[in-house]
Every structure is written in C-alpha cells, then in structure tokens.
C-alpha cells in the first residue's frame, strides 16, 4: 500500500466515524429537546410536575413548545434537519436572552444553562449537518 492509499482509507474511516458520532449527537439532543417541548403540552409531568400545560396560544410559552416539539422531531428523524436545527437554536437563544439573561449575567445564576446549551448544540447540528441515518439520505438513495 502507498501512503496515498493509507491516507484515503483513514480519511474514509474518519468520515464514517464522524457521521456516526454526529448522528448519535443529533438523535440524543433532539430526543431530549422533544421531551422538553412535550412538557409544554402537559406531557411528561407538564411544566410544573403536576401535568399542567401552557395555555393554548400563549406567547411565548405555547409557541416555544410547538417549536421545541416539532423542530426536535424533524431533527431527530433527519427531515430538513439543518433548517429545523437552526430554528430550534434561535428559539433557545431567544429564551436565553429574553427570559434568563435579564435575571443575571451568567447561565448558572439565571437558570439559563439548558437554553444556552440547546442553542449551541442545535447551532452545531445546523452548521455541521445531521450525520448518518436521516430520512433525507434514505430518499436520496
């Protein structure tokens, strides 16, 4: 084998591993985010642990729950994942700066750590792509 062949083989293997890791990251993050969105509709204990839902149409809570649940499901299955991830990222950036940041400067002090983490995680998915195992890839084949 030549150095070029070894380099090409290594690059292919690394690319496949990156694709699998991105897919795993996408699936886990979007599943957890969907659970968070479902709480807004009274599922999984609701917004208060007692099964309470955000009242229908209330801004921004109900709309945020719609974006969280629908956006996360689109990212999870890999249907328009970059667009959906960008929307989820923007929703969490909005949540952080409008709801949490006015309370205190740092995420640990203003309870905004999950919003900040989700904003950056979904921005990463939007920028790098969804990885393997997406509905879009299945349709392309």
PDB file of C-alpha atoms in Angstrom:
ATOM      1  CA  UNK A   1       0.000   0.000   0.000  1.00  0.00           C
ATOM      2  CA  UNK A   2       1.137   3.503  -0.747  1.00  0.00           C
ATOM      3  CA  UNK A   3       0.928   6.469   1.569  1.00  0.00           C
ATOM      4  CA  UNK A   4      -1.870   7.899  -0.578  1.00  0.00           C
ATOM      5  CA  UNK A   5      -3.957   4.720  -0.230  1.00  0.00           C
ATOM      6  CA  UNK A   6      -3.460   4.636   3.536  1.00  0.00           C
ATOM      7  CA  UNK A   7      -4.372   8.321   3.828  1.00  0.00           C
ATOM      8  CA  UNK A   8      -7.518   7.842   1.710  1.00  0.00           C
ATOM      9  CA  UNK A   9      -8.574   4.791   3.730  1.00  0.00           C
ATOM     10  CA  UNK A  10      -8.008   6.629   7.005  1.00  0.00           C
ATOM     11  CA  UNK A  11      -9.950   9.657   5.765  1.00  0.00           C
ATOM     12  CA  UNK A  12     -12.887   7.436   4.725  1.00  0.00           C
ATOM     13  CA  UNK A  13     -12.932   5.684   8.111  1.00  0.00           C
ATOM     14  CA  UNK A  14     -12.703   9.005   9.955  1.00  0.00           C
ATOM     15  CA  UNK A  15     -15.525  10.430   7.836  1.00  0.00           C
ATOM     16  CA  UNK A  16     -17.781   7.452   8.640  1.00  0.00           C
ATOM     17  CA  UNK A  17     -16.980   7.734  12.349  1.00  0.00           C
ATOM     18  CA  UNK A  18     -17.719  11.472  12.311  1.00  0.00           C
ATOM     19  CA  UNK A  19     -21.028  10.748  10.560  1.00  0.00           C
ATOM     20  CA  UNK A  20     -21.989   8.201  13.221  1.00  0.00           C
ATOM     21  CA  UNK A  21     -20.992  10.472  16.111  1.00  0.00           C
ATOM     22  CA  UNK A  22     -22.938  13.395  14.613  1.00  0.00           C
ATOM     23  CA  UNK A  23     -25.968  11.157  14.136  1.00  0.00           C
ATOM     24  CA  UNK A  24     -25.779   9.969  17.735  1.00  0.00           C
ATOM     25  CA  UNK A  25     -25.417  13.535  18.992  1.00  0.00           C
ATOM     26  CA  UNK A  26     -28.340  14.689  16.817  1.00  0.00           C
ATOM     27  CA  UNK A  27     -30.610  11.862  17.973  1.00  0.00           C
ATOM     28  CA  UNK A  28     -29.900  12.254  21.692  1.00  0.00           C
ATOM     29  CA  UNK A  29     -30.100  16.070  21.732  1.00  0.00           C
ATOM     30  CA  UNK A  30     -33.295  16.192  19.695  1.00  0.00           C
ATOM     31  CA  UNK A  31     -34.971  13.443  21.766  1.00  0.00           C
ATOM     32  CA  UNK A  32     -34.239  15.329  24.991  1.00  0.00           C
ATOM     33  CA  UNK A  33     -35.425  18.580  23.420  1.00  0.00           C
ATOM     34  CA  UNK A  34     -38.655  16.922  22.240  1.00  0.00           C
ATOM     35  CA  UNK A  35     -39.282  15.775  25.820  1.00  0.00           C
ATOM     36  CA  UNK A  36     -38.802  19.375  26.954  1.00  0.00           C
ATOM     37  CA  UNK A  37     -41.301  20.554  24.314  1.00  0.00           C
ATOM     38  CA  UNK A  38     -43.818  17.860  25.293  1.00  0.00           C
ATOM     39  CA  UNK A  39     -43.853  19.250  28.835  1.00  0.00           C
ATOM     40  CA  UNK A  40     -45.398  22.445  27.478  1.00  0.00           C
ATOM     41  CA  UNK A  41     -48.405  20.378  26.393  1.00  0.00           C
ATOM     42  CA  UNK A  42     -48.808  18.771  29.819  1.00  0.00           C
ATOM     43  CA  UNK A  43     -46.973  15.560  28.979  1.00  0.00           C
ATOM     44  CA  UNK A  44     -44.119  14.026  30.997  1.00  0.00           C
ATOM     45  CA  UNK A  45     -45.222  15.861  34.141  1.00  0.00           C
ATOM     46  CA  UNK A  46     -46.060  19.139  32.442  1.00  0.00           C
ATOM     47  CA  UNK A  47     -44.454  22.461  33.195  1.00  0.00           C
ATOM     48  CA  UNK A  48     -44.956  22.109  36.950  1.00  0.00           C
ATOM     49  CA  UNK A  49     -44.573  18.373  37.522  1.00  0.00           C
ATOM     50  CA  UNK A  50     -48.357  18.097  38.003  1.00  0.00           C
ATOM     51  CA  UNK A  51     -49.315  17.723  34.338  1.00  0.00           C
ATOM     52  CA  UNK A  52     -50.103  21.384  33.717  1.00  0.00           C
ATOM     53  CA  UNK A  53     -49.815  22.558  30.117  1.00  0.00           C
ATOM     54  CA  UNK A  54     -49.057  26.037  28.831  1.00  0.00           C
ATOM     55  CA  UNK A  55     -52.422  27.581  27.863  1.00  0.00           C
ATOM     56  CA  UNK A  56     -53.176  27.348  24.136  1.00  0.00           C
ATOM     57  CA  UNK A  57     -51.689  30.131  22.026  1.00  0.00           C
ATOM     58  CA  UNK A  58     -49.951  31.964  24.888  1.00  0.00           C
ATOM     59  CA  UNK A  59     -46.849  33.864  23.756  1.00  0.00           C
ATOM     60  CA  UNK A  60     -44.076  32.788  24.009  1.00  0.00           C
ATOM     61  CA  UNK A  61     -44.578  29.582  26.045  1.00  0.00           C
ATOM     62  CA  UNK A  62     -47.058  27.710  23.878  1.00  0.00           C
ATOM     63  CA  UNK A  63     -45.322  28.672  20.638  1.00  0.00           C
ATOM     64  CA  UNK A  64     -41.957  27.718  22.109  1.00  0.00           C
ATOM     65  CA  UNK A  65     -43.380  24.291  22.977  1.00  0.00           C
ATOM     66  CA  UNK A  66     -44.556  23.859  19.363  1.00  0.00           C
ATOM     67  CA  UNK A  67     -41.112  24.802  18.017  1.00  0.00           C
ATOM     68  CA  UNK A  68     -39.383  22.562  20.562  1.00  0.00           C
ATOM     69  CA  UNK A  69     -41.533  19.513  19.851  1.00  0.00           C
ATOM     70  CA  UNK A  70     -41.953  19.782  16.072  1.00  0.00           C
ATOM     71  CA  UNK A  71     -38.432  21.077  15.453  1.00  0.00           C
ATOM     72  CA  UNK A  72     -36.890  18.369  17.612  1.00  0.00           C
ATOM     73  CA  UNK A  73     -38.859  15.637  15.844  1.00  0.00           C
ATOM     74  CA  UNK A  74     -37.742  16.940  12.435  1.00  0.00           C
ATOM     75  CA  UNK A  75     -34.120  16.983  13.571  1.00  0.00           C
ATOM     76  CA  UNK A  76     -34.494  13.558  15.206  1.00  0.00           C
ATOM     77  CA  UNK A  77     -35.670  11.830  12.038  1.00  0.00           C
ATOM     78  CA  UNK A  78     -33.495  13.953   9.775  1.00  0.00           C
ATOM     79  CA  UNK A  79     -36.149  15.737   7.735  1.00  0.00           C
ATOM     80  CA  UNK A  80     -34.966  19.267   6.885  1.00  0.00           C
ATOM     81  CA  UNK A  81     -32.562  18.866   9.820  1.00  0.00           C
ATOM     82  CA  UNK A  82     -30.394  21.945   9.215  1.00  0.00           C
ATOM     83  CA  UNK A  83     -33.359  24.307   8.916  1.00  0.00           C
ATOM     84  CA  UNK A  84     -35.140  22.750  11.908  1.00  0.00           C
ATOM     85  CA  UNK A  85     -31.934  22.833  13.980  1.00  0.00           C
ATOM     86  CA  UNK A  86     -31.397  26.498  13.143  1.00  0.00           C
ATOM     87  CA  UNK A  87     -34.977  27.274  14.218  1.00  0.00           C
ATOM     88  CA  UNK A  88     -34.505  25.341  17.482  1.00  0.00           C
ATOM     89  CA  UNK A  89     -31.213  27.140  18.105  1.00  0.00           C
ATOM     90  CA  UNK A  90     -32.850  30.520  17.541  1.00  0.00           C
ATOM     91  CA  UNK A  91     -35.747  29.664  19.845  1.00  0.00           C
ATOM     92  CA  UNK A  92     -33.336  28.781  22.633  1.00  0.00           C
ATOM     93  CA  UNK A  93     -31.200  31.871  22.041  1.00  0.00           C
ATOM     94  CA  UNK A  94     -34.408  33.943  22.307  1.00  0.00           C
ATOM     95  CA  UNK A  95     -35.352  32.097  25.506  1.00  0.00           C
ATOM     96  CA  UNK A  96     -31.944  32.746  26.995  1.00  0.00           C
ATOM     97  CA  UNK A  97     -31.717  36.460  26.179  1.00  0.00           C
ATOM     98  CA  UNK A  98     -35.361  37.362  26.828  1.00  0.00           C
ATOM     99  CA  UNK A  99     -36.234  35.131  29.784  1.00  0.00           C
ATOM    100  CA  UNK A 100     -33.000  34.185  31.540  1.00  0.00           C
ATOM    101  CA  UNK A 101     -30.338  36.802  30.867  1.00  0.00           C
ATOM    102  CA  UNK A 102     -32.267  39.737  32.435  1.00  0.00           C
ATOM    103  CA  UNK A 103     -32.223  37.831  35.750  1.00  0.00           C
ATOM    104  CA  UNK A 104     -28.418  37.612  35.979  1.00  0.00           C
ATOM    105  CA  UNK A 105     -25.368  37.686  33.715  1.00  0.00           C
ATOM    106  CA  UNK A 106     -24.189  34.068  33.956  1.00  0.00           C
ATOM    107  CA  UNK A 107     -26.230  30.995  32.959  1.00  0.00           C
ATOM    108  CA  UNK A 108     -25.540  29.323  36.303  1.00  0.00           C
ATOM    109  CA  UNK A 109     -27.069  32.306  38.102  1.00  0.00           C
ATOM    110  CA  UNK A 110     -30.078  32.891  35.840  1.00  0.00           C
ATOM    111  CA  UNK A 111     -31.170  29.236  35.347  1.00  0.00           C
ATOM    112  CA  UNK A 112     -30.491  29.580  31.606  1.00  0.00           C
ATOM    113  CA  UNK A 113     -27.896  26.857  31.264  1.00  0.00           C
ATOM    114  CA  UNK A 114     -30.218  24.405  29.397  1.00  0.00           C
ATOM    115  CA  UNK A 115     -31.327  27.149  26.982  1.00  0.00           C
ATOM    116  CA  UNK A 116     -27.724  28.136  26.258  1.00  0.00           C
ATOM    117  CA  UNK A 117     -26.620  24.518  25.780  1.00  0.00           C
ATOM    118  CA  UNK A 118     -29.519  23.705  23.453  1.00  0.00           C
ATOM    119  CA  UNK A 119     -28.903  26.886  21.438  1.00  0.00           C
ATOM    120  CA  UNK A 120     -25.266  25.916  20.844  1.00  0.00           C
ATOM    121  CA  UNK A 121     -25.999  22.203  20.312  1.00  0.00           C
ATOM    122  CA  UNK A 122     -28.580  22.904  17.617  1.00  0.00           C
ATOM    123  CA  UNK A 123     -26.336  25.522  16.019  1.00  0.00           C
ATOM    124  CA  UNK A 124     -23.641  22.835  15.786  1.00  0.00           C
ATOM    125  CA  UNK A 125     -26.090  20.443  14.089  1.00  0.00           C
ATOM    126  CA  UNK A 126     -27.166  23.189  11.667  1.00  0.00           C
ATOM    127  CA  UNK A 127     -23.543  24.014  10.814  1.00  0.00           C
ATOM    128  CA  UNK A 128     -22.032  20.510  10.580  1.00  0.00           C
ATOM    129  CA  UNK A 129     -25.072  18.656   9.314  1.00  0.00           C
ATOM    130  CA  UNK A 130     -27.088  15.799  10.725  1.00  0.00           C
ATOM    131  CA  UNK A 131     -24.667  12.930  10.217  1.00  0.00           C
ATOM    132  CA  UNK A 132     -25.893   9.490   9.172  1.00  0.00           C
ATOM    133  CA  UNK A 133     -29.312   7.835   9.366  1.00  0.00           C
ATOM    134  CA  UNK A 134     -31.604  10.596   8.142  1.00  0.00           C
ATOM    135  CA  UNK A 135     -34.871  10.441   6.231  1.00  0.00           C
ATOM    136  CA  UNK A 136     -33.352  12.789   3.650  1.00  0.00           C
ATOM    137  CA  UNK A 137     -30.495  10.350   2.952  1.00  0.00           C
ATOM    138  CA  UNK A 138     -32.952   7.480   2.626  1.00  0.00           C
ATOM    139  CA  UNK A 139     -34.931   9.431  -0.002  1.00  0.00           C
ATOM    140  CA  UNK A 140     -31.743  10.251  -1.951  1.00  0.00           C
ATOM    141  CA  UNK A 141     -30.926   6.545  -2.309  1.00  0.00           C
TER     142      UNK A 141
END
